[in-house]
XYZ file of C-alpha atoms in Angstrom:
658
model
C 4.213 5.213 -10.362
C 3.204 4.469 -6.789
C 3.709 6.547 -3.533
C 3.301 5.021 -0.256
C 1.608 8.138 1.280
C -0.717 10.846 -0.578
C -1.585 14.117 1.070
C -2.892 17.361 0.422
C -0.336 20.062 1.138
C -2.643 21.033 4.247
C -2.535 17.532 5.549
C 0.895 17.087 4.990
C 2.092 19.997 6.997
C -0.007 19.258 9.683
C 1.326 15.716 9.993
C 5.056 16.501 9.116
C 5.492 18.904 12.077
C 6.110 16.104 14.194
C 8.779 14.212 12.039
C 8.524 11.209 14.008
C 4.846 10.357 13.563
C 5.157 10.551 9.770
C 8.256 8.849 9.634
C 6.660 5.788 11.592
C 3.891 5.983 9.292
C 6.024 5.557 6.218
C 8.167 2.917 7.910
C 4.848 0.831 8.777
C 3.836 1.144 5.071
C 7.251 0.081 3.619
C 7.823 -2.886 5.780
C 4.429 -3.934 5.041
C 5.107 -3.889 1.441
C 8.312 -5.995 1.815
C 10.864 -3.131 2.011
C 13.412 -2.986 4.915
C 14.023 0.498 6.363
C 17.141 1.355 7.769
C 17.971 3.591 10.928
C 19.249 6.330 8.496
C 16.458 6.312 6.235
C 14.095 6.782 9.156
C 16.354 9.754 10.618
C 16.394 11.271 7.065
C 12.465 10.971 6.778
C 12.318 12.853 10.372
C 14.627 15.462 9.451
C 13.922 16.433 5.538
C 10.044 15.918 5.691
C 9.751 18.253 8.944
C 12.027 20.760 7.224
C 9.870 20.749 4.027
C 6.766 21.240 6.142
C 8.449 24.031 8.039
C 9.204 25.884 4.570
C 5.793 25.030 2.883
C 3.817 26.347 6.023
C 2.489 29.770 5.783
C 3.115 30.504 2.011
C 0.790 31.322 -0.577
C 0.740 27.772 -2.234
C -2.721 26.344 -2.726
C -3.298 24.091 0.314
C -4.946 21.551 -2.090
C -1.838 20.814 -3.888
C -1.164 17.083 -3.731
C 1.860 15.731 -2.283
C 3.012 11.979 -2.693
C 5.989 10.662 -0.525
C 8.382 7.803 -1.434
C 6.985 7.739 -5.029
C 8.047 4.541 -6.649
C 9.214 4.980 -10.441
C 7.280 3.044 -13.288
C 10.245 1.160 -14.432
C 13.560 1.292 -12.277
C 11.430 0.846 -8.772
C 13.391 3.608 -7.451
C 11.845 6.055 -5.061
C 11.654 9.770 -5.131
C 11.353 11.365 -1.874
C 8.530 14.209 -2.929
C 6.345 14.584 -5.792
C 3.965 17.503 -5.692
C 1.121 17.909 -8.263
C -0.532 20.951 -9.242
C -2.803 21.840 -11.985
C -0.360 23.341 -14.030
C 2.462 20.532 -13.708
C 4.558 18.290 -11.383
C 7.554 19.147 -9.498
C 9.895 15.951 -8.281
C 11.528 16.997 -5.293
C 14.833 15.231 -3.679
C 15.770 16.003 0.000
C 19.238 15.949 1.135
C 20.345 16.530 4.625
C 24.025 16.363 3.633
C 26.305 18.977 5.524
C 29.272 18.773 3.447
C 29.859 17.991 -0.253
C 32.887 17.845 -2.254
C 33.721 16.780 -6.077
C 34.928 13.407 -6.982
C 37.033 12.257 -10.178
C 33.922 11.302 -11.638
C 31.875 14.361 -12.843
C 28.562 12.422 -12.234
C 29.190 11.629 -8.699
C 30.023 13.763 -5.296
C 31.710 12.831 -2.302
C 29.749 12.934 0.945
C 29.560 11.412 4.222
C 26.738 8.598 4.214
C 26.233 5.455 5.970
C 29.001 6.405 8.417
C 31.863 6.806 6.031
C 32.795 8.989 2.805
C 31.420 7.670 -0.413
C 31.103 8.865 -3.988
C 27.420 8.782 -4.495
C 25.311 9.816 -7.543
C 25.041 13.845 -8.340
C 21.584 14.485 -6.518
C 20.766 16.722 -9.749
C 21.552 13.581 -11.988
C 19.190 11.586 -9.618
C 16.231 13.914 -9.677
C 16.837 14.332 -13.480
C 16.538 10.430 -13.941
C 13.254 10.426 -12.157
C 11.836 13.056 -14.407
C 12.972 11.447 -17.372
C 11.557 8.191 -16.513
C 8.118 9.610 -15.495
C 8.240 11.746 -18.705
C 9.074 8.715 -21.079
C 6.904 5.925 -19.348
C 3.607 7.291 -17.774
C 0.602 7.734 -20.201
C -1.403 10.179 -18.018
C 1.638 12.507 -18.316
C 1.947 12.209 -22.170
C -1.813 12.558 -22.813
C -2.476 15.680 -20.341
C 0.977 17.233 -21.540
C 1.579 18.228 -17.943
C 4.820 19.955 -17.240
C 7.207 18.162 -15.229
C 10.238 19.756 -13.279
C 12.955 18.636 -10.967
C 14.445 20.180 -7.816
C 17.031 19.429 -5.233
C 16.985 20.988 -1.815
C 20.036 20.473 0.486
C 18.282 21.826 3.624
C 21.267 21.545 6.084
C 24.008 22.979 3.979
C 24.870 26.531 2.738
C 26.396 27.218 -0.656
C 29.877 28.057 0.842
C 29.887 24.950 3.043
C 30.220 22.560 0.139
C 32.055 22.266 -3.290
C 29.165 21.020 -5.163
C 29.473 21.599 -8.757
C 26.316 23.651 -9.815
C 26.423 22.357 -13.240
C 26.492 18.871 -14.241
C 26.046 17.481 -17.646
C 22.532 15.379 -18.051
C 20.840 16.980 -15.316
C 18.736 18.868 -17.518
C 16.577 21.878 -16.183
C 16.905 20.458 -12.417
C 17.194 23.293 -10.103
C 19.536 22.877 -6.982
C 18.727 24.888 -3.740
C 20.773 25.165 -0.624
C 19.689 25.876 2.894
C 19.365 29.660 2.726
C 17.490 29.312 -0.817
C 14.082 28.720 0.566
C 12.511 31.680 -0.952
C 13.697 30.588 -4.214
C 12.616 27.236 -3.893
C 8.948 28.432 -2.948
C 8.936 30.706 -6.287
C 9.974 27.744 -8.263
C 7.176 25.650 -6.656
C 4.564 28.557 -7.344
C 5.415 28.854 -10.913
C 5.619 25.040 -11.690
C 2.506 23.784 -9.939
C -0.132 26.687 -10.137
C -3.310 26.041 -8.383
C -4.451 22.540 -6.805
C -5.495 19.953 -9.643
C -9.183 19.104 -10.345
C -9.352 15.546 -8.722
C -7.071 12.792 -7.741
C -4.261 13.878 -9.849
C -1.587 11.615 -8.157
C -3.893 8.607 -7.920
C -4.542 8.995 -11.766
C -0.852 8.965 -12.276
C -0.455 6.109 -9.928
C -2.881 3.824 -11.985
C -1.626 5.092 -15.336
C -0.444 2.104 -17.954
C 3.385 2.160 -18.340
C 3.967 3.045 -21.976
C 6.610 4.319 -24.005
C 5.869 8.203 -25.201
C 5.676 9.230 -28.797
C 9.210 10.843 -28.814
C 10.931 7.431 -27.987
C 8.930 5.887 -30.465
C 9.869 8.452 -33.246
C 13.503 7.973 -32.247
C 13.518 4.212 -32.610
C 11.829 4.456 -36.223
C 15.312 4.724 -37.697
C 16.698 1.409 -36.008
C 13.838 -1.056 -37.377
C 12.111 -1.534 -40.422
C 8.382 -1.417 -39.048
C 6.878 -1.750 -42.648
C 8.359 -5.301 -43.093
C 8.342 -6.497 -39.549
C 12.039 -7.001 -40.082
C 15.170 -5.531 -38.074
C 18.156 -4.114 -39.711
C 20.391 -5.446 -37.177
C 19.536 -9.104 -37.498
C 20.962 -11.951 -39.954
C 18.493 -13.527 -42.275
C 18.530 -16.593 -40.530
C 16.931 -15.033 -37.591
C 14.135 -13.207 -39.358
C 11.558 -16.050 -39.543
C 11.989 -16.599 -35.625
C 11.987 -12.883 -35.009
C 8.405 -12.570 -37.138
C 7.183 -15.547 -35.148
C 7.875 -13.825 -31.873
C 6.411 -10.513 -32.693
C 3.329 -11.999 -34.256
C 2.670 -13.905 -30.803
C 3.576 -10.478 -28.703
C 0.412 -9.048 -30.829
C -1.673 -11.528 -29.219
C -3.634 -10.732 -26.244
C -3.567 -14.044 -24.728
C -0.673 -14.383 -22.275
C 2.469 -16.501 -23.324
C 5.775 -17.666 -22.131
C 7.908 -18.323 -24.942
C 11.471 -20.230 -24.529
C 14.148 -19.511 -27.389
C 17.110 -21.544 -27.295
C 20.566 -21.389 -28.671
C 24.388 -22.244 -27.890
C 27.180 -19.941 -27.460
C 27.118 -17.083 -29.956
C 24.182 -17.851 -31.700
C 22.475 -14.302 -31.411
C 20.183 -14.581 -28.491
C 21.194 -11.192 -27.424
C 20.783 -9.511 -30.613
C 17.496 -11.014 -30.978
C 16.495 -9.810 -27.638
C 17.652 -6.169 -28.255
C 15.757 -6.218 -31.507
C 12.544 -7.461 -29.719
C 12.816 -4.468 -27.304
C 13.153 -1.853 -29.911
C 10.308 -3.198 -31.829
C 7.943 -3.273 -28.732
C 9.000 0.083 -27.833
C 8.283 1.403 -31.266
C 4.880 -0.419 -31.323
C 4.179 1.293 -28.066
C 4.340 -1.768 -25.921
C 6.047 -1.440 -22.235
C 8.676 -3.791 -22.433
C 11.908 -4.480 -20.162
C 15.131 -6.418 -21.037
C 16.679 -8.178 -17.928
C 20.122 -10.377 -17.868
C 20.991 -13.071 -15.637
C 24.327 -11.384 -14.753
C 24.758 -7.842 -13.777
C 28.226 -8.221 -15.815
C 26.038 -8.750 -19.154
C 23.684 -5.771 -18.190
C 26.542 -3.229 -17.980
C 28.400 -4.529 -20.995
C 25.160 -3.976 -23.092
C 24.692 -0.813 -21.695
C 28.137 0.472 -22.370
C 27.829 -1.087 -26.036
C 24.709 0.769 -26.745
C 26.374 3.968 -25.145
C 29.138 3.665 -27.404
C 26.977 2.833 -30.474
C 25.290 6.449 -29.920
C 22.048 7.681 -30.726
C 19.654 6.109 -28.170
C 17.598 8.256 -25.823
C 17.887 7.661 -22.025
C 14.452 6.056 -22.049
C 15.833 3.172 -23.828
C 18.738 2.737 -21.186
C 15.802 2.568 -18.575
C 14.514 -0.795 -19.945
C 17.627 -2.499 -19.231
C 16.923 -3.561 -15.690
C 18.712 -5.831 -12.900
C 16.814 -8.955 -11.849
C 16.782 -7.457 -8.394
C 13.940 -4.813 -9.220
C 11.389 -7.822 -10.316
C 11.417 -8.972 -6.502
C 8.637 -8.089 -4.313
C 6.801 -5.765 -3.956
C 7.288 -4.221 -7.352
C 4.136 -5.409 -9.175
C 5.271 -4.508 -12.584
C 2.986 -3.585 -15.456
C 5.229 -4.203 -18.394
C 3.525 -6.134 -21.082
C 6.565 -7.699 -22.011
C 9.684 -9.074 -20.323
C 12.600 -10.397 -22.117
C 15.138 -12.294 -20.107
C 18.627 -12.952 -21.570
C 20.894 -15.612 -20.272
C 17.852 -17.027 -18.646
C 19.623 -20.284 -17.423
C 21.087 -17.977 -14.687
C 17.957 -17.788 -12.852
C 17.655 -19.998 -10.056
C 14.918 -21.983 -8.361
C 16.420 -21.059 -5.036
C 16.133 -17.572 -5.190
C 14.181 -16.094 -2.247
C 13.713 -12.530 -1.549
C 15.292 -11.266 1.763
C 12.472 -10.264 4.120
C 12.826 -7.873 7.018
C 12.683 -9.040 10.443
C 9.619 -6.752 11.216
C 7.721 -7.858 8.139
C 3.939 -8.356 8.615
C 2.511 -9.505 5.359
C -0.789 -10.685 4.191
C -1.246 -14.354 3.422
C -1.367 -13.648 -0.442
C 1.579 -11.495 -0.447
C 3.512 -13.942 2.143
C 3.038 -16.703 -0.437
C 4.239 -14.508 -3.434
C 7.203 -13.231 -1.724
C 8.328 -16.957 -1.436
C 8.197 -17.753 -4.674
C 11.194 -18.353 -6.755
C 12.365 -15.564 -9.393
C 10.961 -17.511 -12.508
C 7.434 -17.718 -10.742
C 7.738 -13.666 -10.204
C 8.738 -12.994 -13.895
C 5.751 -15.041 -15.295
C 3.454 -13.364 -12.859
C 4.317 -10.076 -13.658
C 4.219 -9.983 -17.256
C 1.665 -10.637 -20.100
C 4.327 -11.980 -22.288
C 7.572 -13.472 -20.946
C 10.284 -14.377 -23.173
C 13.288 -16.262 -21.768
C 16.777 -16.976 -24.061
C 18.143 -20.058 -22.723
C 21.111 -22.218 -23.153
C 21.409 -25.198 -20.748
C 25.156 -25.798 -21.627
C 25.930 -22.498 -20.013
C 24.875 -23.159 -16.507
C 28.160 -22.635 -14.606
C 26.674 -22.855 -11.086
C 24.785 -25.520 -8.977
C 22.470 -22.565 -8.322
C 21.690 -22.016 -11.993
C 18.618 -23.869 -11.935
C 16.466 -22.732 -14.792
C 16.030 -25.351 -17.250
C 13.159 -26.417 -19.939
C 11.869 -28.866 -17.412
C 11.793 -25.980 -14.827
C 9.870 -23.671 -17.034
C 7.406 -26.311 -17.913
C 6.699 -26.581 -14.117
C 6.384 -23.092 -13.670
C 4.024 -22.847 -16.348
C 1.741 -25.594 -14.971
C 2.067 -24.201 -11.541
C 0.928 -20.697 -12.782
C -1.980 -21.899 -14.627
C -3.188 -23.694 -11.697
C -2.951 -20.919 -9.205
C -3.902 -18.007 -11.502
C -6.816 -19.579 -13.818
C -7.773 -16.155 -14.817
C -4.637 -15.361 -16.263
C -3.385 -18.734 -17.933
C -0.012 -18.531 -19.898
C 0.490 -20.581 -23.135
C 4.033 -22.232 -23.197
C 5.585 -21.889 -26.702
C 9.113 -23.739 -27.164
C 10.304 -21.906 -30.277
C 12.787 -23.330 -32.684
C 16.499 -23.192 -31.630
C 18.774 -20.565 -33.114
C 21.652 -22.566 -35.068
C 23.576 -19.914 -36.522
C 27.008 -18.845 -35.298
C 27.873 -14.953 -35.000
C 31.169 -15.645 -33.070
C 34.081 -17.804 -34.249
C 34.262 -16.024 -37.566
C 30.673 -16.822 -38.314
C 31.492 -20.661 -38.415
C 30.071 -23.706 -36.265
C 32.929 -25.651 -36.433
C 34.882 -24.465 -33.749
C 31.931 -24.617 -30.995
C 31.142 -27.959 -32.210
C 34.707 -29.011 -31.447
C 34.730 -27.565 -28.133
C 31.162 -29.290 -27.470
C 32.775 -32.703 -28.435
C 36.073 -32.110 -26.399
C 34.079 -31.367 -23.130
C 31.221 -33.928 -23.685
C 31.408 -36.398 -20.961
C 29.136 -38.992 -22.058
C 30.710 -39.056 -25.975
C 33.481 -41.512 -26.923
C 37.011 -40.337 -26.520
C 38.205 -37.930 -29.210
C 41.355 -38.910 -31.344
C 43.414 -36.743 -33.725
C 41.141 -37.977 -36.580
C 38.245 -36.441 -35.112
C 39.590 -32.935 -35.199
C 37.003 -30.463 -36.548
C 37.950 -28.020 -39.146
C 37.659 -24.571 -38.236
C 36.079 -21.907 -40.654
C 38.435 -19.368 -42.378
C 39.580 -16.647 -40.408
C 39.288 -18.109 -37.136
C 42.865 -18.970 -35.313
C 43.113 -21.412 -32.052
C 46.419 -21.659 -30.605
C 47.748 -23.829 -27.665
C 50.578 -21.785 -26.083
C 53.295 -23.177 -23.551
C 52.985 -20.506 -20.845
C 50.623 -18.007 -19.406
C 53.158 -15.016 -20.413
C 52.829 -16.244 -24.084
C 49.196 -15.673 -24.062
C 49.609 -12.092 -22.517
C 52.207 -11.452 -25.263
C 49.842 -12.859 -27.967
C 46.853 -10.396 -26.417
C 49.228 -7.550 -26.384
C 49.950 -7.755 -30.020
C 46.405 -8.166 -31.152
C 45.588 -5.036 -28.933
C 48.269 -2.881 -30.265
C 46.630 -3.715 -33.673
C 43.372 -2.131 -32.716
C 41.450 -5.429 -31.508
C 39.563 -5.726 -28.518
C 40.897 -8.495 -26.245
C 39.941 -10.189 -23.073
C 41.782 -12.608 -20.761
C 39.997 -14.895 -18.682
C 40.331 -18.228 -16.583
C 38.849 -21.124 -14.633
C 38.996 -19.796 -10.772
C 41.637 -22.310 -9.580
C 43.902 -20.126 -8.200
C 43.340 -18.631 -4.745
C 43.425 -14.859 -4.145
C 46.736 -14.190 -2.140
C 45.983 -12.585 1.245
C 49.410 -11.018 1.802
C 49.733 -7.347 2.389
C 51.694 -6.708 -0.740
C 48.887 -7.684 -3.123
C 46.587 -5.251 -4.374
C 43.708 -5.172 -2.141
C 44.479 -8.820 -1.145
C 42.698 -10.109 -4.658
C 46.300 -10.890 -6.663
C 47.266 -14.249 -7.517
C 50.036 -15.918 -9.094
C 50.505 -18.734 -11.514
C 54.438 -19.855 -11.372
C 56.926 -17.299 -10.838
C 56.168 -15.412 -14.000
C 52.384 -14.131 -13.940
C 50.506 -12.063 -11.766
C 46.668 -11.608 -12.047
C 44.217 -10.091 -10.207
C 40.629 -11.168 -10.372
C 37.763 -8.791 -11.565
C 35.480 -8.177 -8.542
C 33.131 -5.319 -10.356
C 31.634 -5.350 -13.656
C 33.117 -1.762 -14.325
C 36.505 -2.386 -12.413
C 39.368 0.073 -13.209
C 42.657 -1.336 -14.775
C 44.802 -3.743 -12.918
C 47.811 -2.356 -10.843
C 51.299 -2.147 -12.351
C 52.491 -5.566 -13.015
C 49.132 -7.565 -12.688
C 46.838 -8.522 -15.376
C 43.070 -8.220 -14.862
C 41.457 -11.560 -15.246
C 38.016 -12.522 -15.963
C 36.142 -15.293 -14.263
C 33.239 -17.113 -15.989
C 30.604 -14.811 -14.374
C 32.481 -11.620 -15.635
C 32.548 -12.623 -19.125
C 29.587 -14.876 -19.582
C 27.076 -13.402 -22.834
C 30.086 -11.021 -23.555
C 32.629 -11.270 -26.472
C 35.633 -9.624 -27.775
C 37.904 -9.966 -31.087
C 40.576 -12.312 -29.315
C 40.535 -14.010 -26.012
C 43.228 -15.624 -23.668
C 42.240 -18.604 -21.552
C 43.907 -20.158 -18.831
C 42.570 -23.881 -18.399
C 43.121 -24.642 -14.753
C 43.989 -27.998 -13.077
C 40.236 -28.684 -12.492
C 40.435 -29.918 -16.261
C 42.853 -32.625 -16.888
C 43.558 -35.483 -19.457
C 43.933 -38.626 -18.068
C 43.125 -42.418 -19.254
C 42.269 -41.142 -22.877
C 39.353 -38.709 -21.606
C 39.187 -35.294 -20.715
C 38.139 -35.405 -16.840
C 37.177 -32.787 -14.431
C 38.701 -32.612 -10.617
C 36.569 -30.241 -8.442
C 38.906 -30.453 -5.845
C 41.197 -28.135 -7.939
C 38.847 -25.372 -7.750
C 39.576 -22.418 -5.402
C 37.615 -22.508 -2.340
C 36.843 -18.750 -3.018
C 34.824 -19.653 -6.074
C 31.355 -18.884 -4.970
C 29.874 -20.281 -8.427
C 31.004 -24.034 -7.127
C 28.569 -23.565 -4.148
C 30.854 -24.752 -1.521
C 31.283 -28.420 -3.469
C 35.147 -28.055 -4.000
C 35.514 -27.569 0.058
C 34.044 -31.031 0.864
C 35.989 -34.108 1.364
C 33.353 -36.410 -0.594
C 30.622 -35.789 -2.813
C 27.592 -37.682 -3.410
C 27.286 -39.152 -6.992
C 24.785 -36.370 -8.143
C 27.069 -33.866 -6.339
C 29.983 -35.087 -8.654
C 28.013 -35.028 -11.750
C 26.817 -31.539 -10.744
C 30.575 -30.395 -9.998
C 31.503 -32.137 -13.573
C 28.990 -30.319 -15.423
C 29.899 -26.880 -13.922
C 33.488 -27.103 -14.737
C 32.785 -28.496 -18.486
C 30.387 -25.800 -19.022
C 32.888 -23.198 -17.518
C 35.314 -23.880 -20.145
C 32.873 -24.162 -22.791
C 31.537 -20.690 -22.248
C 35.344 -19.396 -21.666
C 36.334 -21.056 -24.989
C 33.417 -19.479 -27.092
C 33.921 -15.614 -26.446
C 35.942 -14.809 -29.127
C 35.118 -13.510 -32.648
C 38.689 -13.928 -34.424
C 40.760 -16.253 -32.380
C 41.447 -17.637 -29.002
C 44.920 -18.300 -26.995
C 44.895 -21.109 -24.790
C 47.329 -22.297 -21.910
C 46.382 -25.459 -20.114
C 47.863 -25.996 -16.385
C 47.554 -29.661 -17.150
C 50.355 -30.560 -19.759
C 48.702 -33.714 -21.015
C 45.562 -31.805 -21.891
C 47.650 -29.350 -23.673
C 49.168 -32.160 -25.737
C 45.684 -33.591 -26.309
C 43.941 -30.523 -27.583
C 47.073 -29.781 -29.842
C 46.846 -33.331 -31.134
C 43.290 -32.703 -31.857
C 43.591 -29.715 -33.430
C 46.938 -30.141 -35.431
C 45.163 -31.884 -38.412
C 42.635 -29.264 -38.921
C 45.549 -26.699 -39.190
C 45.177 -24.386 -42.322
C 46.990 -21.232 -43.290
C 44.260 -19.387 -41.754
C 45.020 -21.075 -38.300
C 48.626 -21.195 -38.369
C 50.310 -19.656 -35.446
C 51.380 -15.989 -35.371
C 54.731 -14.852 -35.981
C 57.007 -15.539 -32.969
C 54.173 -17.604 -31.328
C 54.710 -21.244 -31.829
C 51.723 -23.412 -31.343
C 52.949 -25.420 -28.367
C 55.028 -27.988 -30.086
C 56.487 -29.853 -27.286
C 57.817 -27.579 -24.323
C 54.982 -26.806 -21.868
C 55.927 -25.028 -18.401
C 52.642 -24.916 -16.760
C 53.285 -24.355 -13.263
C 50.682 -25.174 -10.825
C 50.018 -23.033 -7.572
């Protein structure tokens, strides 16, 4: 917890009478710390803080009560508007200058005009409740002193009859909502919650407090792990030795950077989650972040569906963006899943007015990997270089070694030990067998010998693989599996451009021949596709995730020519940002051609290994479809036979290119 400005109540009232003066002070400190300040944010400080000062002046509140402005939360880095601290407890106060609010279709959000347009924003009571929960769960001083903690929201520009804001919202706890005419009620709430002025610098003590999980969270996690054996109820036996080795390293006070490698479906995410639970149970501050936003939301949804987890666990699942400047973390352990999506090219965007100290200026221009190494005692990276699907995905084992060497040179007092741990080799997808992933690796291996039909890799019992003649056949197969109660995902290489025609939904639809209309997923929590369209995941939407059955459209960027599987970077859509603009160039240098070739092969390596039970594939290149069918046919068994009414493409292939 960190506040940009701390005052006594008397000092705050004196400074905030002139809203511009206090807003200017906040802007100066925020910009110096590396945060940009928008014009709307500056105006909100002017209006809201002066309104609060006017309300608090002349009241019976102790003038020694402490006031913190723009207080940063310990884990998420989000900033609460105001925190008031008294001897009896703390109040987290959110100030809103909204004039009109109405309900939205989502009960957790409301509609209001912000940023010049009408938008759905988080209900302010839920916003304040989130701050209260995060402080209560992660601030050690609050836990030790058993201070009371309350939340309140004041809409100082709106009367009750001016908006339709629902007063009751699930999950807001005891947060109180006050309108413009409720000033007296807000004062009484503060008086009862704060009491007299605290002894000493309570806000300063809270700010310097270690970030630690509270005892309540640790008790709730007891049922999820087996602390007496050091093992985990959620990991296969093959993972246990590596899991125990990592736990023993985490108990060591000497800083370390660990690298856990493993291919698709080898249990990297499951291992990361169990490490998170064990660290929290042991009282260590631990964060889990992901290389893609889609995986983070997918994991939150999976844990939410499973149920039984307190909100504090979800607060540890952080996007990579919060690790950027100037959030100096106190987390003892940071776990990074899909670490291959980190890039050496990442640079934080600095505001134009930023005036930085030389030390901070140097840190701000360090890449994300160096930031993570600098902000944690123990950093655990889960890495699979074969899943690098963009030229910007620059985190390799060689990168990590250079990062540790640089860190140890520049931080000799906090040297880190690099530990390259044994790789994960089990297979949790593809019906639990390594046969199909190994076969995919051989098919997509650029340097290996061309595969013949005699090189087919037997697929383990229970896993199915089908080459189908049309995109529509893939869709029908998935619909049948979905009707049977299984989870399904449809994905494709991004070779078909978005249509800009007005009849297309939001300009994001695309066609494959005359019979298939798809819409590219643009948000990790996107609503279902419009009627007549199928929602299609590209590789960044599905990486790290899985389903019972997947459908894969292999685009014209992967072809079979001269007895080899080859790539064509020109066939990628110009709107595919993962290619880094390579597909739009007329010519590529040799190293760029190899980079584009790796990206395309890794894209289909990821797409083809997302399923637990089976995969349906359509190939835009007919020759590639025949080649894959010839390779797979000798391995066919009763368990991998085609579905009734869905022939494994035995000849006719009508893959229209667009």
